[in-house]
Amino acid sequence: MITVLKPNTTKEQQDHLIKWFEERGLGVHISEGQDYTVLGLIGDTSKIDVSLIESLSMVDSVKRVSEPYKQCSRKFHPEDTVIEVGNTKIGGGNFAVIAGPCSVESEEQLTTIAEDVKRSGATMLRGGAFKPRTSPYSFQGLRADGIELLMKAKEKTGLPIVTEIMNADHLPLFKDVDVIQVGARNMQNFELLKELGKTDKVILLKRGLANTFTELLMSAEYILSEGNQNVILCERGIRTFETYTRNTLDLSAVPVLHELTHLPVVIDPSHATGMSRLVPPMAMAAAACGADGIMVEVHNNPACALCDGAQSLTPAQFDEMLKKVTKIREVL
Amino acid sequence: MITVLKPNTTKEQQDHLIKWFEERGLGVHISEGQDYTVLGLIGDTSKIDVSLIESLSMVDSVKRVSEPYKQCSRKFHPEDTVIEVGNTKIGGGNFAVIAGPCSVESEEQLTTIAEDVKRSGATMLRGGAFKPRTSPYSFQGLRADGIELLMKAKEKTGLPIVTEIMNADHLPLFKDVDVIQVGARNMQNFELLKELGKTDKVILLKRGLANTFTELLMSAEYILSEGNQNVILCERGIRTFETYTRNTLDLSAVPVLHELTHLPVVIDPSHATGMSRLVPPMAMAAAACGADGIMVEVHNNPACALCDGAQSLTPAQFDEMLKKVTKIREVL
Amino acid sequence: MITVLKPNTTKEQQDHLIKWFEERGLGVHISEGQDYTVLGLIGDTSKIDVSLIESLSMVDSVKRVSEPYKQCSRKFHPEDTVIEVGNTKIGGGNFAVIAGPCSVESEEQLTTIAEDVKRSGATMLRGGAFKPRTSPYSFQGLRADGIELLMKAKEKTGLPIVTEIMNADHLPLFKDVDVIQVGARNMQNFELLKELGKTDKVILLKRGLANTFTELLMSAEYILSEGNQNVILCERGIRTFETYTRNTLDLSAVPVLHELTHLPVVIDPSHATGMSRLVPPMAMAAAACGADGIMVEVHNNPACALCDGAQSLTPAQFDEMLKKVTKIREVL
Amino acid sequence: MITVLKPNTTKEQQDHLIKWFEERGLGVHISEGQDYTVLGLIGDTSKIDVSLIESLSMVDSVKRVSEPYKQCSRKFHPEDTVIEVGNTKIGGGNFAVIAGPCSVESEEQLTTIAEDVKRSGATMLRGGAFKPRTSPYSFQGLRADGIELLMKAKEKTGLPIVTEIMNADHLPLFKDVDVIQVGARNMQNFELLKELGKTDKVILLKRGLANTFTELLMSAEYILSEGNQNVILCERGIRTFETYTRNTLDLSAVPVLHELTHLPVVIDPSHATGMSRLVPPMAMAAAACGADGIMVEVHNNPACALCDGAQSLTPAQFDEMLKKVTKIREVL
């Protein structure tokens, strides 16, 4: 960590700060420039609060040179992490296709979709049982009943299950769930992350609406540091000034996260764009830039013409898209 | 709610959608334009999922004309809500001054600051016991011990206590806390909001880093709809492209929220700017545009020159600032 | 255009507004809802200033149902625009590969790169002569001399030239330039756009750092409405809260703009990411989601090991990338 | 400037980079850390392109310790700049009240408003003659005729005139204008800035929609470095994810810019919020945090009830607001 002191810092202030660093077990290397003095800190700075140091009146700026995360970092774990989920894998060249309905609605709905997406090549089934909703008046999901329906679909199709948790108290309900999803709004629910770190479940951690890559990795580090190494990262769009799409899908997340961490990276084009017609091009782009998987919404409700065109693809659209995605992966 | 259909929508599709609305108990008023058809929905549309409708291929756009929140809305509750906290009030012309250290560290630290800020005119004492930290390796607060120290400071000074909760399971620890704070990162932790709605505690709800005014009010609605009417809203800076300040303080929140809701609105310039020298000008600006209170960090650690200039003001700086804030309030 | 009036609007105010619309040649269709009255405007509303109407105290909100652009709109021009540039084409299935150095430095530099990229398959040569620089103290480009060097490289290689203009007064210097680029910072320099609209040059219009798709199309409309139909749109990254990459590349621009307009859409991954190692994955993603071309920086300076790894690719990296891009395009 | 090298940088690469810096006249101070090597650059680094260095594969990060601007910097010019405009002043404790209509429409309109705002205490008259409009089909202003009307209003009232320029070719028309405004969309129209730097006019430079404080100061530096020291900075709202207000007014600009520069800082609450009812609270907040002036839209069109409530205040609202603003300034 590098701390740049302001030109008018007194010798006494500087000594005070150096002593404070030293009391925390750090070595300090002083480099006097023309206008500024730079303190180079040597040792484990991961416990130092950058924003505290930054806010000191004598400090011009602070710069971390080593990442504040360790277990997530590719530096300390150069090989790709490969995670086994049921009889399938993700990471290190293994591509996951996670598909299913936005919300679990009924046994018939779920089983039909599960069979359809399996036939097309999906490797996992997704479906929301607990639904985080902006409004308290919106449908909050089938909750425990939804999990049961997911288990039935798993039995019938053999597809591992991915579903979202909103409260650590619900963990017992998730004992047979294969992948527990942490939604964007809970990415910094640190109490939940710690509890998930104590389990041996695979965790799919979504990037928050306004969170940086570093913050995403720090949240993953909460899980890893408690002992659970099975974390999949997911980019699902960030909030920007553009309102035409629901969010802005940041595909640079794929090569950037691959550089910084060994954890697999999945793209969710359904939530990112909010429009089914944008899902296939964005899923193909995700495959082209090296994503370890995609997560897409598929519905199957022939009785409901209403749903046509929604954020979810039909099974036929999903099938066609997956064929192209597969061909693009062969190019890489 | 208004739904605009695309020019190429067939009669059959249109009828299908109208039927779907009618099945949900809504009246539909059809208005045929030159290029577009507009459906005006009559009745309670608060349970309709706008993003679902928006994503239909036949739909050009959807526009809510009534707010998706009810109990928060000034339309249904024209008078300002006045909330009593201990022997003090906030809202309806009552100005709250919430001050104290970022983290609770020791009995001596807390009591000294509490006495100092009380002398200057603070009406409530803030202090973090449970600390949400980006990194799992950072100090996570004194937790239960911190709450005990806050209770001691309350006994000595009589100041009501404001402190943050991160997990509904901790609620028993907060039984003597006067105001329970929900931090920005938990603004959409809906499970936590529901639990707080079942208590009779005053809740201080902070705006999320990338959340709109409407989303903030929807989160407040989660609390109100469970029966708890005692909610204070807090603007504490939003995330933008500008990195000079920690966040961008959006002071228009004050007049905008006063228009939309009857709940009191407090400004936190310490977290918004991250720099103590920006706190006084922003606190004065908050008072000038009609805020119902300010929430500022104050430290008192003569042994630690290090802290000088941090996000926190010294008691002397706080005292000087509060004198000006008071005079500005007299102008209004 | 739809105008929603607030509940407390008086009959007199409403009549006043309706008269105002009618004086502007619009028909008004009134639809009275339970709480709100909706005015549907019939006729050419493209000259109506939405923000003026929106800011009226009686108005709740305004919604355009037809786009404010006409000549850009795919609605009025369903087929893809195909633009001929020298002996090459862009749009309607023709993929453009625009490559070259960031700045024109010398004849040798430019010619060597031009020959290299042509050999790999580039269809146009880019190079900056006039450079928009944040700082007045930075190198401002070779200016007129740079344009001359570009002309020499064109003579030798036959590659059409793409270079940026910053001032309409410089237009005479651009008489032999094939494609005139308008940079992100000038996207809303409306005086410049109007002048370019009076020429018959091909214009490559870059999206501004914080401009929406609609604003980009309105700026294109400035050019088309003056008579010049030869406009290529370019997405080059938008400004968001994420600082790891220089900007956030918004690849959804490709399918969204293809929906809204008939003009070709090119992606510039070099400026969007600012890091050469991110250029190949993002260029492949651009091809996979249907872009009409890519624009990448390539340098060739074996004497300057310094440049290795910069925003620019080496000719060898460019060659390797282009092979994969070509294969991905074959999948589509 | 500090350059941090990556751990795996070879001695040869490091020497190459050091040589490159030395060739540019910089001294290099090497500091070897445990994992990283830090190069401290000594000398005038303002001409070094940070983004070039940052993009080198061997470089972890680059940090400027001195600002890239010089003439704007308070470090080199500690006293506030006071600018005389006609018989009034701005800066160094002098508060400017710039008021007038959005667009100049007619002699009667302009003169009436000018007289009204003068009576209330305005010190300058604003009015748009050249109007930057997103759409080519919107009213583009009275242009040269508008400037003439402004001159007539100046004659009658004695108020100095503030009006916007969009093209350096129009400079002759501005010879009697007192303050030339550069709009947000032209903040990085560097060719225009250079031309304005060669004049002796007072320039009011608006912050771009997505530009940082540093970029605003770099644009001011373009003007100062050409010899014109008369620059007023103006914050007018930035673009964020929040859409309720037209833009997000960043009032921290006032204390931050006062720290960084000696130039006066003005706030424009009319454009920032887009709603007249938000203008008075934001203008009062601007005064409370120390702004050197406000710029507000006032209209006076009794025949047009339509305009009531628009972004512009009525003269009566303006008068009432200004009384409060004056009282707040007395508190400081």
PDB file of N, CA, C and O in Angstrom, chain C residues 203-229:
ATOM      1  N   ILE C 203     -19.743   9.764 -42.465  1.00  0.00           N
ATOM      2  CA  ILE C 203     -19.457  10.245 -41.111  1.00  0.00           C
ATOM      3  C   ILE C 203     -19.538   9.077 -40.136  1.00  0.00           C
ATOM      4  O   ILE C 203     -20.521   8.333 -40.141  1.00  0.00           O
ATOM      5  N   LEU C 204     -18.494   8.904 -39.343  1.00  0.00           N
ATOM      6  CA  LEU C 204     -18.528   7.900 -38.275  1.00  0.00           C
ATOM      7  C   LEU C 204     -18.774   8.664 -36.979  1.00  0.00           C
ATOM      8  O   LEU C 204     -17.914   9.422 -36.515  1.00  0.00           O
ATOM      9  N   LEU C 205     -19.958   8.458 -36.404  1.00  0.00           N
ATOM     10  CA  LEU C 205     -20.397   9.244 -35.244  1.00  0.00           C
ATOM     11  C   LEU C 205     -20.289   8.404 -33.979  1.00  0.00           C
ATOM     12  O   LEU C 205     -20.982   7.393 -33.818  1.00  0.00           O
ATOM     13  N   LYS C 206     -19.420   8.821 -33.063  1.00  0.00           N
ATOM     14  CA  LYS C 206     -19.235   8.055 -31.826  1.00  0.00           C
ATOM     15  C   LYS C 206     -20.242   8.484 -30.768  1.00  0.00           C
ATOM     16  O   LYS C 206     -20.549   9.672 -30.645  1.00  0.00           O
ATOM     17  N   ARG C 207     -20.713   7.502 -30.012  1.00  0.00           N
ATOM     18  CA  ARG C 207     -21.618   7.778 -28.898  1.00  0.00           C
ATOM     19  C   ARG C 207     -20.865   8.531 -27.808  1.00  0.00           C
ATOM     20  O   ARG C 207     -19.738   8.160 -27.456  1.00  0.00           O
ATOM     21  N   GLY C 208     -21.491   9.546 -27.247  1.00  0.00           N
ATOM     22  CA  GLY C 208     -20.875  10.307 -26.155  1.00  0.00           C
ATOM     23  C   GLY C 208     -20.756   9.485 -24.894  1.00  0.00           C
ATOM     24  O   GLY C 208     -21.456   8.472 -24.720  1.00  0.00           O
ATOM     25  N   LEU C 209     -19.900   9.939 -23.996  1.00  0.00           N
ATOM     26  CA  LEU C 209     -19.596   9.206 -22.774  1.00  0.00           C
ATOM     27  C   LEU C 209     -20.818   8.973 -21.894  1.00  0.00           C
ATOM     28  O   LEU C 209     -20.866   8.020 -21.128  1.00  0.00           O
ATOM     29  N   ALA C 210     -21.776   9.887 -21.971  1.00  0.00           N
ATOM     30  CA  ALA C 210     -22.946   9.743 -21.104  1.00  0.00           C
ATOM     31  C   ALA C 210     -24.205  10.016 -21.905  1.00  0.00           C
ATOM     32  O   ALA C 210     -25.140  10.619 -21.418  1.00  0.00           O
ATOM     33  N   ASN C 211     -24.202   9.538 -23.140  1.00  0.00           N
ATOM     34  CA  ASN C 211     -25.373   9.778 -23.981  1.00  0.00           C
ATOM     35  C   ASN C 211     -26.150   8.504 -24.245  1.00  0.00           C
ATOM     36  O   ASN C 211     -25.583   7.436 -24.440  1.00  0.00           O
ATOM     37  N   THR C 212     -27.452   8.660 -24.260  1.00  0.00           N
ATOM     38  CA  THR C 212     -28.347   7.531 -24.483  1.00  0.00           C
ATOM     39  C   THR C 212     -28.402   7.175 -25.963  1.00  0.00           C
ATOM     40  O   THR C 212     -27.978   7.952 -26.824  1.00  0.00           O
ATOM     41  N   PHE C 213     -28.997   6.012 -26.237  1.00  0.00           N
ATOM     42  CA  PHE C 213     -29.191   5.603 -27.634  1.00  0.00           C
ATOM     43  C   PHE C 213     -30.020   6.650 -28.379  1.00  0.00           C
ATOM     44  O   PHE C 213     -29.732   6.988 -29.520  1.00  0.00           O
ATOM     45  N   THR C 214     -31.062   7.151 -27.728  1.00  0.00           N
ATOM     46  CA  THR C 214     -31.927   8.138 -28.381  1.00  0.00           C
ATOM     47  C   THR C 214     -31.145   9.397 -28.731  1.00  0.00           C
ATOM     48  O   THR C 214     -31.276   9.943 -29.837  1.00  0.00           O
ATOM     49  N   GLU C 215     -30.308   9.846 -27.817  1.00  0.00           N
ATOM     50  CA  GLU C 215     -29.517  11.053 -28.101  1.00  0.00           C
ATOM     51  C   GLU C 215     -28.531  10.814 -29.245  1.00  0.00           C
ATOM     52  O   GLU C 215     -28.303  11.705 -30.069  1.00  0.00           O
ATOM     53  N   LEU C 216     -27.954   9.623 -29.286  1.00  0.00           N
ATOM     54  CA  LEU C 216     -27.045   9.302 -30.390  1.00  0.00           C
ATOM     55  C   LEU C 216     -27.793   9.385 -31.717  1.00  0.00           C
ATOM     56  O   LEU C 216     -27.303   9.973 -32.696  1.00  0.00           O
ATOM     57  N   LEU C 217     -29.009   8.845 -31.733  1.00  0.00           N
ATOM     58  CA  LEU C 217     -29.786   8.867 -32.979  1.00  0.00           C
ATOM     59  C   LEU C 217     -30.236  10.289 -33.323  1.00  0.00           C
ATOM     60  O   LEU C 217     -30.310  10.656 -34.495  1.00  0.00           O
ATOM     61  N   MET C 218     -30.521  11.102 -32.308  1.00  0.00           N
ATOM     62  CA  MET C 218     -30.874  12.497 -32.590  1.00  0.00           C
ATOM     63  C   MET C 218     -29.690  13.235 -33.199  1.00  0.00           C
ATOM     64  O   MET C 218     -29.861  14.077 -34.085  1.00  0.00           O
ATOM     65  N   SER C 219     -28.483  12.920 -32.738  1.00  0.00           N
ATOM     66  CA  SER C 219     -27.299  13.560 -33.322  1.00  0.00           C
ATOM     67  C   SER C 219     -27.088  13.086 -34.762  1.00  0.00           C
ATOM     68  O   SER C 219     -26.716  13.878 -35.624  1.00  0.00           O
ATOM     69  N   ALA C 220     -27.339  11.804 -35.000  1.00  0.00           N
ATOM     70  CA  ALA C 220     -27.271  11.309 -36.382  1.00  0.00           C
ATOM     71  C   ALA C 220     -28.325  12.024 -37.235  1.00  0.00           C
ATOM     72  O   ALA C 220     -28.076  12.396 -38.387  1.00  0.00           O
ATOM     73  N   GLU C 221     -29.488  12.250 -36.644  1.00  0.00           N
ATOM     74  CA  GLU C 221     -30.567  12.928 -37.367  1.00  0.00           C
ATOM     75  C   GLU C 221     -30.149  14.343 -37.801  1.00  0.00           C
ATOM     76  O   GLU C 221     -30.571  14.815 -38.855  1.00  0.00           O
ATOM     77  N   TYR C 222     -29.326  15.007 -36.989  1.00  0.00           N
ATOM     78  CA  TYR C 222     -28.806  16.325 -37.385  1.00  0.00           C
ATOM     79  C   TYR C 222     -28.090  16.226 -38.734  1.00  0.00           C
ATOM     80  O   TYR C 222     -28.209  17.100 -39.589  1.00  0.00           O
ATOM     81  N   ILE C 223     -27.324  15.144 -38.912  1.00  0.00           N
ATOM     82  CA  ILE C 223     -26.558  14.977 -40.156  1.00  0.00           C
ATOM     83  C   ILE C 223     -27.499  14.598 -41.304  1.00  0.00           C
ATOM     84  O   ILE C 223     -27.473  15.207 -42.370  1.00  0.00           O
ATOM     85  N   LEU C 224     -28.367  13.613 -41.054  1.00  0.00           N
ATOM     86  CA  LEU C 224     -29.273  13.151 -42.112  1.00  0.00           C
ATOM     87  C   LEU C 224     -30.233  14.249 -42.549  1.00  0.00           C
ATOM     88  O   LEU C 224     -30.540  14.377 -43.741  1.00  0.00           O
ATOM     89  N   SER C 225     -30.701  15.030 -41.579  1.00  0.00           N
ATOM     90  CA  SER C 225     -31.713  16.036 -41.925  1.00  0.00           C
ATOM     91  C   SER C 225     -31.131  17.159 -42.790  1.00  0.00           C
ATOM     92  O   SER C 225     -31.869  17.912 -43.417  1.00  0.00           O
ATOM     93  N   GLU C 226     -29.797  17.255 -42.828  1.00  0.00           N
ATOM     94  CA  GLU C 226     -29.179  18.253 -43.717  1.00  0.00           C
ATOM     95  C   GLU C 226     -28.905  17.666 -45.090  1.00  0.00           C
ATOM     96  O   GLU C 226     -28.390  18.355 -45.970  1.00  0.00           O
ATOM     97  N   GLY C 227     -29.165  16.374 -45.267  1.00  0.00           N
ATOM     98  CA  GLY C 227     -29.029  15.791 -46.596  1.00  0.00           C
ATOM     99  C   GLY C 227     -27.997  14.692 -46.739  1.00  0.00           C
ATOM    100  O   GLY C 227     -27.960  13.996 -47.748  1.00  0.00           O
ATOM    101  N   ASN C 228     -27.169  14.488 -45.702  1.00  0.00           N
ATOM    102  CA  ASN C 228     -26.125  13.468 -45.801  1.00  0.00           C
ATOM    103  C   ASN C 228     -26.604  12.164 -45.137  1.00  0.00           C
ATOM    104  O   ASN C 228     -26.787  12.112 -43.924  1.00  0.00           O
ATOM    105  N   GLN C 229     -26.799  11.138 -45.930  1.00  0.00           N
ATOM    106  CA  GLN C 229     -27.357   9.880 -45.426  1.00  0.00           C
ATOM    107  C   GLN C 229     -26.277   8.886 -44.989  1.00  0.00           C
ATOM    108  O   GLN C 229     -26.601   7.787 -44.541  1.00  0.00           O
TER     109      GLN C 229
END
